[in-house]
């Protein structure tokens, strides 16, 4: 099976009052573009502020949504990190970023000045973290936003982030956010908040890359492969994502024990995204049915909706996403990520076209 996979075509038509006729990205063949007509204008017309506000966390299993109030079940004991958790130095200029939110609140332009030069990472919110492991609401980052989708007639969302790529149009999220029957009308909205639903516009999804073993084995058995790359089209004025928001640089092989990681996610029921800083530790799954080693971070208040949220280093690299073990964890105060190693690098190279023939994970059938 090829590494590039696509969402399946819908098994049954949804009501036209709820869902336009555009097909899911890649329907009908690996890597095939989305149906004609699904572009930035169509996405913005469909994903009105009211519809986005009504969206629920993406389903993690057939017929089951993520719990919007928090991941059910007990979590491990409390712990917090040591070391440099404030991390103000190193953020400025650490991103391939340009463009800030338009001053007038529209989605037709990009800002200038310090925000444009740093991708929004010099803002006071990033220097006002309360304490290691304590999450707080903030106004968000240009590179992080909500990924919206319609599945089985309902509106859903996850968290996702722009990742640097040669085409300047790539988004990173959790694979479990991209699976499921009848997924349509997918669009990425950077720095979404209830007060400013589209400060950077809307970017329609055109292709999705997921390791074929994850699709075949499922969210439990293949938890260590819970990563997806998503190509998006330009926004209404023709500008590509990375030219508008900047992008995090993908880092693989960073290991598990990282002293300073910023976790960003969009919790269900919250008007703004959430920020937390802490260290990460290695977690070896005790469940033989869900094997693997994962990054683990203690950050309070990351319930449903935060899946796919990036683990960001002070130098502007993304080293993980909320996902993996128990699709990110069964408790809102402890989150997990698949380890970013050779499999993720291969997937990225497939998505960016920098590797023509797959190897390792990409060669799996």
Short mmCIF file of C-alpha atoms in Angstrom, two decimals:
data_model
loop_
_atom_site.label_atom_id
_atom_site.label_comp_id
_atom_site.label_asym_id
_atom_site.label_seq_id
_atom_site.Cartn_x
_atom_site.Cartn_y
_atom_site.Cartn_z
CA UNK A 1 0.00 0.00 0.00
CA UNK A 2 1.31 3.46 -0.75
CA UNK A 3 2.15 5.70 2.18
CA UNK A 4 -0.04 8.52 0.93
CA UNK A 5 -3.55 7.68 1.97
CA UNK A 6 -6.78 9.53 1.73
CA UNK A 7 -10.04 9.69 3.51
CA UNK A 8 -12.63 7.31 2.19
CA UNK A 9 -15.59 8.60 0.23
CA UNK A 10 -18.76 8.83 2.26
CA UNK A 11 -20.79 5.66 2.55
CA UNK A 12 -24.01 7.59 2.54
CA UNK A 13 -24.87 11.10 1.48
CA UNK A 14 -25.32 13.67 4.22
CA UNK A 15 -28.11 16.17 4.26
CA UNK A 16 -27.41 19.02 1.85
CA UNK A 17 -28.74 21.41 4.45
CA UNK A 18 -25.78 20.47 6.61
CA UNK A 19 -23.08 19.51 4.12
CA UNK A 20 -22.28 20.75 0.62
CA UNK A 21 -21.42 18.23 -2.06
CA UNK A 22 -17.61 18.52 -2.01
CA UNK A 23 -15.91 15.15 -1.57
CA UNK A 24 -13.26 14.43 1.05
CA UNK A 25 -9.65 15.10 0.03
CA UNK A 26 -8.21 12.35 -2.09
CA UNK A 27 -11.48 10.49 -2.62
CA UNK A 28 -11.04 7.98 -5.39
CA UNK A 29 -7.28 7.49 -5.24
CA UNK A 30 -4.08 8.06 -3.28
CA UNK A 31 -3.08 11.69 -3.30
CA UNK A 32 -5.89 12.82 -5.59
CA UNK A 33 -6.84 16.45 -4.88
CA UNK A 34 -10.12 17.35 -3.22
CA UNK A 35 -13.17 17.65 -5.42
CA UNK A 36 -13.41 20.81 -7.56
CA UNK A 37 -15.04 23.65 -5.73
CA UNK A 38 -13.60 22.97 -2.28
CA UNK A 39 -11.42 26.03 -1.97
CA UNK A 40 -10.89 28.83 0.52
CA UNK A 41 -14.08 30.67 -0.45
CA UNK A 42 -16.18 27.53 -0.17
CA UNK A 43 -14.54 26.67 3.15
CA UNK A 44 -15.17 30.13 4.58
CA UNK A 45 -18.79 30.07 3.38
CA UNK A 46 -19.38 26.70 5.02
CA UNK A 47 -17.42 27.21 8.26
CA UNK A 48 -19.30 30.19 9.58
CA UNK A 49 -18.41 31.49 13.06
CA UNK A 50 -21.57 29.86 14.39
CA UNK A 51 -20.72 26.45 12.90
CA UNK A 52 -17.14 26.61 14.14
CA UNK A 53 -18.34 27.52 17.63
CA UNK A 54 -20.72 24.54 17.63
CA UNK A 55 -18.03 22.02 16.66
CA UNK A 56 -17.22 19.20 19.08
CA UNK A 57 -13.90 17.42 19.69
CA UNK A 58 -13.20 14.93 16.94
CA UNK A 59 -14.45 11.37 17.53
CA UNK A 60 -11.72 9.02 18.74
CA UNK A 61 -13.69 5.85 18.00
CA UNK A 62 -16.84 5.04 16.03
CA UNK A 63 -19.78 6.65 17.78
CA UNK A 64 -17.66 8.10 20.58
CA UNK A 65 -16.48 11.68 20.89
CA UNK A 66 -13.59 12.87 22.98
CA UNK A 67 -14.99 13.94 26.33
CA UNK A 68 -15.26 17.75 26.08
CA UNK A 69 -14.95 18.06 29.84
CA UNK A 70 -11.80 15.99 30.06
CA UNK A 71 -10.40 12.59 29.24
CA UNK A 72 -12.16 10.09 31.46
CA UNK A 73 -10.29 7.87 33.84
CA UNK A 74 -7.57 8.22 36.46
CA UNK A 75 -4.22 9.77 35.60
CA UNK A 76 -0.73 9.19 36.95
CA UNK A 77 0.48 11.02 40.01
CA UNK A 78 1.23 14.74 39.87
CA UNK A 79 4.69 15.85 38.87
CA UNK A 80 6.22 19.02 37.52
CA UNK A 81 9.41 19.76 35.67
CA UNK A 82 12.60 21.48 36.66
CA UNK A 83 15.10 23.48 34.67
CA UNK A 84 14.60 26.42 32.31
CA UNK A 85 10.85 26.52 31.89
CA UNK A 86 10.45 30.25 31.28
CA UNK A 87 12.39 29.99 28.05
CA UNK A 88 12.01 33.60 26.92
CA UNK A 89 15.44 33.58 25.29
CA UNK A 90 15.58 31.63 22.08
CA UNK A 91 12.01 32.13 20.96
CA UNK A 92 12.50 35.33 18.98
CA UNK A 93 13.64 34.51 15.46
CA UNK A 94 13.43 30.79 16.09
CA UNK A 95 10.63 30.28 13.62
CA UNK A 96 10.34 30.52 9.88
CA UNK A 97 7.61 33.09 10.30
CA UNK A 98 6.12 36.12 8.65
CA UNK A 99 2.79 37.79 8.95
CA UNK A 100 0.70 38.77 11.94
CA UNK A 101 -3.02 39.17 12.50
CA UNK A 102 -4.55 42.03 10.56
CA UNK A 103 -5.06 45.11 12.69
CA UNK A 104 -8.67 45.46 11.58
CA UNK A 105 -9.59 41.90 12.49
CA UNK A 106 -10.23 40.78 8.92
CA UNK A 107 -8.67 37.81 7.18
CA UNK A 108 -7.44 39.65 4.09
CA UNK A 109 -3.94 40.75 5.06
CA UNK A 110 -0.91 40.15 7.21
CA UNK A 111 0.60 42.23 9.95
CA UNK A 112 4.04 43.74 10.17
CA UNK A 113 6.60 44.58 12.82
CA UNK A 114 7.79 42.35 15.66
CA UNK A 115 4.91 39.92 15.36
CA UNK A 116 5.69 39.37 11.70
CA UNK A 117 9.41 38.94 12.35
CA UNK A 118 8.98 36.28 15.03
CA UNK A 119 5.84 34.48 14.00
CA UNK A 120 4.08 35.89 17.07
CA UNK A 121 6.51 34.30 19.52
CA UNK A 122 7.65 37.51 21.18
CA UNK A 123 4.23 38.23 22.69
CA UNK A 124 3.89 38.84 26.43
CA UNK A 125 1.75 35.74 26.88
CA UNK A 126 4.77 33.52 26.28
CA UNK A 127 6.70 35.27 29.05
CA UNK A 128 3.86 35.12 31.56
CA UNK A 129 3.59 31.39 32.16
CA UNK A 130 2.37 30.81 35.72
CA UNK A 131 4.47 27.81 36.72
CA UNK A 132 5.73 24.56 35.22
CA UNK A 133 2.85 22.24 34.39
CA UNK A 134 0.10 24.83 34.94
CA UNK A 135 -1.97 25.49 31.83
CA UNK A 136 -3.51 28.88 31.12
CA UNK A 137 -5.67 30.36 28.40
CA UNK A 138 -3.95 32.81 26.05
CA UNK A 139 -4.51 34.50 22.70
CA UNK A 140 -2.72 31.85 20.71
CA UNK A 141 0.09 31.62 18.17
CA UNK A 142 -0.13 32.20 14.41
CA UNK A 143 1.24 28.72 13.68
CA UNK A 144 -1.34 26.84 15.80
CA UNK A 145 -5.06 26.60 15.15
CA UNK A 146 -8.11 24.41 14.81
CA UNK A 147 -8.59 21.75 12.15
CA UNK A 148 -12.31 21.52 11.35
CA UNK A 149 -14.12 18.60 9.71
CA UNK A 150 -17.61 17.24 9.18
CA UNK A 151 -18.11 13.57 10.04
CA UNK A 152 -21.41 11.74 9.88
CA UNK A 153 -23.32 15.00 9.78
CA UNK A 154 -21.61 16.59 12.80
CA UNK A 155 -19.06 19.40 13.02
CA UNK A 156 -15.80 18.48 14.75
CA UNK A 157 -12.35 19.90 15.43
CA UNK A 158 -8.85 19.05 16.59
CA UNK A 159 -5.73 21.14 17.10
CA UNK A 160 -3.08 21.40 14.37
CA UNK A 161 0.00 23.48 13.54
CA UNK A 162 1.81 24.77 10.46
CA UNK A 163 5.09 22.96 9.83
CA UNK A 164 7.84 24.27 7.56
CA UNK A 165 7.91 22.65 4.11
CA UNK A 166 9.23 23.46 0.62
CA UNK A 167 5.71 24.17 -0.70
CA UNK A 168 4.89 26.27 2.39
CA UNK A 169 1.48 24.60 2.75
CA UNK A 170 1.85 21.79 5.30
CA UNK A 171 0.04 21.20 8.60
CA UNK A 172 0.84 18.69 11.35
CA UNK A 173 -1.74 17.01 13.59
CA UNK A 174 -2.63 13.63 15.13
CA UNK A 175 -3.62 10.85 12.75
CA UNK A 176 -6.67 9.97 14.82
CA UNK A 177 -8.01 13.45 14.02
CA UNK A 178 -7.99 12.63 10.31
CA UNK A 179 -9.57 9.16 10.34
CA UNK A 180 -13.24 8.24 10.27
CA UNK A 181 -16.02 7.71 7.80
CA UNK A 182 -17.61 10.59 5.95
CA UNK A 183 -14.92 13.12 6.84
CA UNK A 184 -15.50 16.11 4.61
CA UNK A 185 -15.18 19.89 4.45
CA UNK A 186 -11.81 19.87 6.20
CA UNK A 187 -10.19 23.26 6.80
CA UNK A 188 -7.39 24.67 8.96
CA UNK A 189 -8.01 27.95 10.81
CA UNK A 190 -4.85 29.42 12.36
CA UNK A 191 -5.08 31.12 15.76
CA UNK A 192 -8.81 30.54 16.09
CA UNK A 193 -10.57 32.19 19.02
CA UNK A 194 -14.27 32.75 19.63
CA UNK A 195 -13.73 36.51 19.47
CA UNK A 196 -11.70 36.36 16.25
CA UNK A 197 -12.66 33.17 14.40
CA UNK A 198 -10.51 33.80 11.29
CA UNK A 199 -7.70 36.27 12.08
CA UNK A 200 -5.48 34.69 9.39
CA UNK A 201 -8.16 33.35 7.09
CA UNK A 202 -9.07 29.74 6.31
CA UNK A 203 -7.05 27.10 4.43
CA UNK A 204 -8.91 24.19 2.78
CA UNK A 205 -7.44 20.70 3.13
CA UNK A 206 -6.43 19.03 -0.13
CA UNK A 207 -4.37 15.92 0.84
CA UNK A 208 -3.58 13.86 3.93
CA UNK A 209 -0.64 11.59 4.70
CA UNK A 210 -0.91 8.93 7.43
CA UNK A 211 1.28 5.88 7.92
CA UNK A 212 -0.68 2.98 6.34
CA UNK A 213 -0.03 0.81 9.40
CA UNK A 214 -1.97 3.27 11.54
CA UNK A 215 -4.96 3.13 9.26
CA UNK A 216 -4.79 -0.65 9.05
CA UNK A 217 -4.07 -1.50 12.71
CA UNK A 218 -6.11 1.24 14.36
CA UNK A 219 -5.68 3.86 17.05
CA UNK A 220 -4.81 1.42 19.84
CA UNK A 221 -2.41 -1.06 18.24
CA UNK A 222 -0.61 1.61 16.18
CA UNK A 223 -0.64 4.39 18.78
CA UNK A 224 3.06 5.04 18.21
CA UNK A 225 2.21 6.15 14.63
CA UNK A 226 -0.50 8.68 15.54
CA UNK A 227 0.86 11.46 13.30
CA UNK A 228 -0.58 13.05 10.16
CA UNK A 229 0.64 15.64 7.68
CA UNK A 230 -1.97 17.64 5.82
CA UNK A 231 -1.57 19.76 2.71
CA UNK A 232 -3.75 22.86 2.56
CA UNK A 233 -4.66 25.14 -0.30
CA UNK A 234 -4.20 28.92 -0.25
CA UNK A 235 -6.57 31.25 1.51
CA UNK A 236 -8.98 33.54 -0.38
CA UNK A 237 -6.35 36.06 -1.46
CA UNK A 238 -4.12 33.31 -2.85
CA UNK A 239 -1.47 33.42 -0.12
CA UNK A 240 -0.03 30.15 1.14
CA UNK A 241 -0.21 29.18 4.78
CA UNK A 242 3.45 29.50 5.69
CA UNK A 243 3.70 32.91 4.03
CA UNK A 244 0.89 34.12 6.27
CA UNK A 245 1.57 32.48 9.65
CA UNK A 246 5.11 31.18 9.56
CA UNK A 247 5.74 27.57 10.54
CA UNK A 248 7.43 25.41 13.16
CA UNK A 249 10.41 23.37 12.03
CA UNK A 250 9.98 19.61 12.30
CA UNK A 251 12.56 17.93 14.53
CA UNK A 252 12.96 14.18 14.71
CA UNK A 253 15.33 12.20 16.91
CA UNK A 254 15.14 14.66 19.82
CA UNK A 255 14.53 11.88 22.34
CA UNK A 256 12.11 11.78 25.23
CA UNK A 257 13.70 13.82 28.04
CA UNK A 258 13.33 17.46 27.03
CA UNK A 259 13.77 20.17 29.71
CA UNK A 260 11.52 22.84 28.18
CA UNK A 261 8.47 22.18 26.01
CA UNK A 262 5.51 24.44 25.36
CA UNK A 263 2.22 22.64 24.84
CA UNK A 264 -0.51 24.44 22.88
CA UNK A 265 -4.03 23.14 22.33
CA UNK A 266 -7.62 24.20 21.72
CA UNK A 267 -9.76 22.77 24.54
CA UNK A 268 -13.44 22.12 23.93
CA UNK A 269 -15.72 24.67 25.51
CA UNK A 270 -13.03 27.35 25.75
CA UNK A 271 -13.03 30.63 23.87
CA UNK A 272 -9.24 30.69 23.55
CA UNK A 273 -6.40 28.18 23.20
CA UNK A 274 -4.29 26.94 26.09
CA UNK A 275 -0.57 27.24 26.85
CA UNK A 276 1.61 25.30 29.27
CA UNK A 277 5.33 24.83 29.80
CA UNK A 278 6.99 21.81 31.38
CA UNK A 279 9.59 19.14 30.80
CA UNK A 280 8.83 15.83 29.11
CA UNK A 281 9.68 12.34 30.26
CA UNK A 282 9.67 8.94 28.63
CA UNK A 283 6.61 6.75 29.08
CA UNK A 284 6.73 3.08 28.16
CA UNK A 285 3.26 1.71 27.58
CA UNK A 286 2.35 -1.12 29.97
CA UNK A 287 -0.43 -2.24 27.62
CA UNK A 288 0.65 -4.99 25.21
CA UNK A 289 -2.31 -4.11 23.01
CA UNK A 290 -1.00 -0.55 22.63
CA UNK A 291 2.79 -0.90 22.59
CA UNK A 292 5.44 1.76 22.28
CA UNK A 293 7.34 4.50 24.03
CA UNK A 294 5.93 8.03 24.15
CA UNK A 295 6.73 11.53 25.31
CA UNK A 296 4.74 12.44 28.41
CA UNK A 297 4.09 15.92 29.74
CA UNK A 298 2.24 17.10 32.82
CA UNK A 299 0.08 20.11 31.89
CA UNK A 300 -3.25 20.94 33.49
CA UNK A 301 -6.44 21.43 31.52
CA UNK A 302 -5.97 19.68 28.16
CA UNK A 303 -9.31 17.89 27.53
CA UNK A 304 -10.97 16.91 24.25
CA UNK A 305 -10.15 19.17 21.32
CA UNK A 306 -6.47 19.50 22.20
CA UNK A 307 -5.55 16.34 20.26
CA UNK A 308 -2.98 17.22 17.61
CA UNK A 309 -1.64 20.15 19.63
CA UNK A 310 2.11 20.66 19.15
CA UNK A 311 4.96 20.08 21.59
CA UNK A 312 7.18 23.13 20.85
CA UNK A 313 10.79 23.73 21.85
CA UNK A 314 12.20 27.19 22.71
CA UNK A 315 14.05 27.22 19.39
CA UNK A 316 10.86 26.93 17.36
CA UNK A 317 10.84 23.20 16.64
CA UNK A 318 7.90 20.82 16.89
CA UNK A 319 8.89 17.54 18.53
CA UNK A 320 5.49 15.97 19.19
CA UNK A 321 1.71 16.22 19.00
CA UNK A 322 -0.93 15.32 21.56
CA UNK A 323 -1.84 11.78 20.55
CA UNK A 324 -0.44 8.30 20.66
CA UNK A 325 -1.03 6.38 23.88
CA UNK A 326 -4.80 6.38 24.56
CA UNK A 327 -5.04 8.98 21.75
CA UNK A 328 -3.19 11.49 23.87
CA UNK A 329 -4.08 10.28 27.35
CA UNK A 330 -7.11 9.44 29.45
CA UNK A 331 -6.71 12.41 31.79
CA UNK A 332 -6.80 16.14 30.91
CA UNK A 333 -3.74 16.92 33.03
CA UNK A 334 -1.33 14.43 31.44
CA UNK A 335 -0.71 14.30 27.71
CA UNK A 336 1.33 12.03 25.45
CA UNK A 337 2.91 12.14 22.01
CA UNK A 338 4.35 9.55 19.68
CA UNK A 339 8.14 9.74 19.55
CA UNK A 340 9.24 11.64 16.45
CA UNK A 341 11.78 9.32 14.84
CA UNK A 342 12.50 7.72 11.48
CA UNK A 343 8.84 6.88 10.78
CA UNK A 344 7.75 10.51 11.19
CA UNK A 345 10.68 11.75 9.12
CA UNK A 346 9.76 9.33 6.32
CA UNK A 347 6.14 10.43 6.46
CA UNK A 348 7.22 14.07 6.25
CA UNK A 349 9.43 13.34 3.25
CA UNK A 350 6.52 11.63 1.54
CA UNK A 351 4.27 14.63 2.21
CA UNK A 352 6.85 17.12 0.95
CA UNK A 353 7.91 15.05 -2.04
CA UNK A 354 11.52 14.98 -0.90
CA UNK A 355 11.62 11.16 -0.97
CA UNK A 356 10.27 9.44 -4.05
CA UNK A 357 10.58 5.88 -2.87
CA UNK A 358 9.53 5.07 0.67
CA UNK A 359 11.59 3.10 3.13
CA UNK A 360 11.01 1.80 6.63
CA UNK A 361 7.51 2.72 7.67
CA UNK A 362 6.66 3.96 4.22
CA UNK A 363 7.29 0.56 2.68
CA UNK A 364 4.79 -1.19 4.92
CA UNK A 365 1.78 -2.66 3.14
#
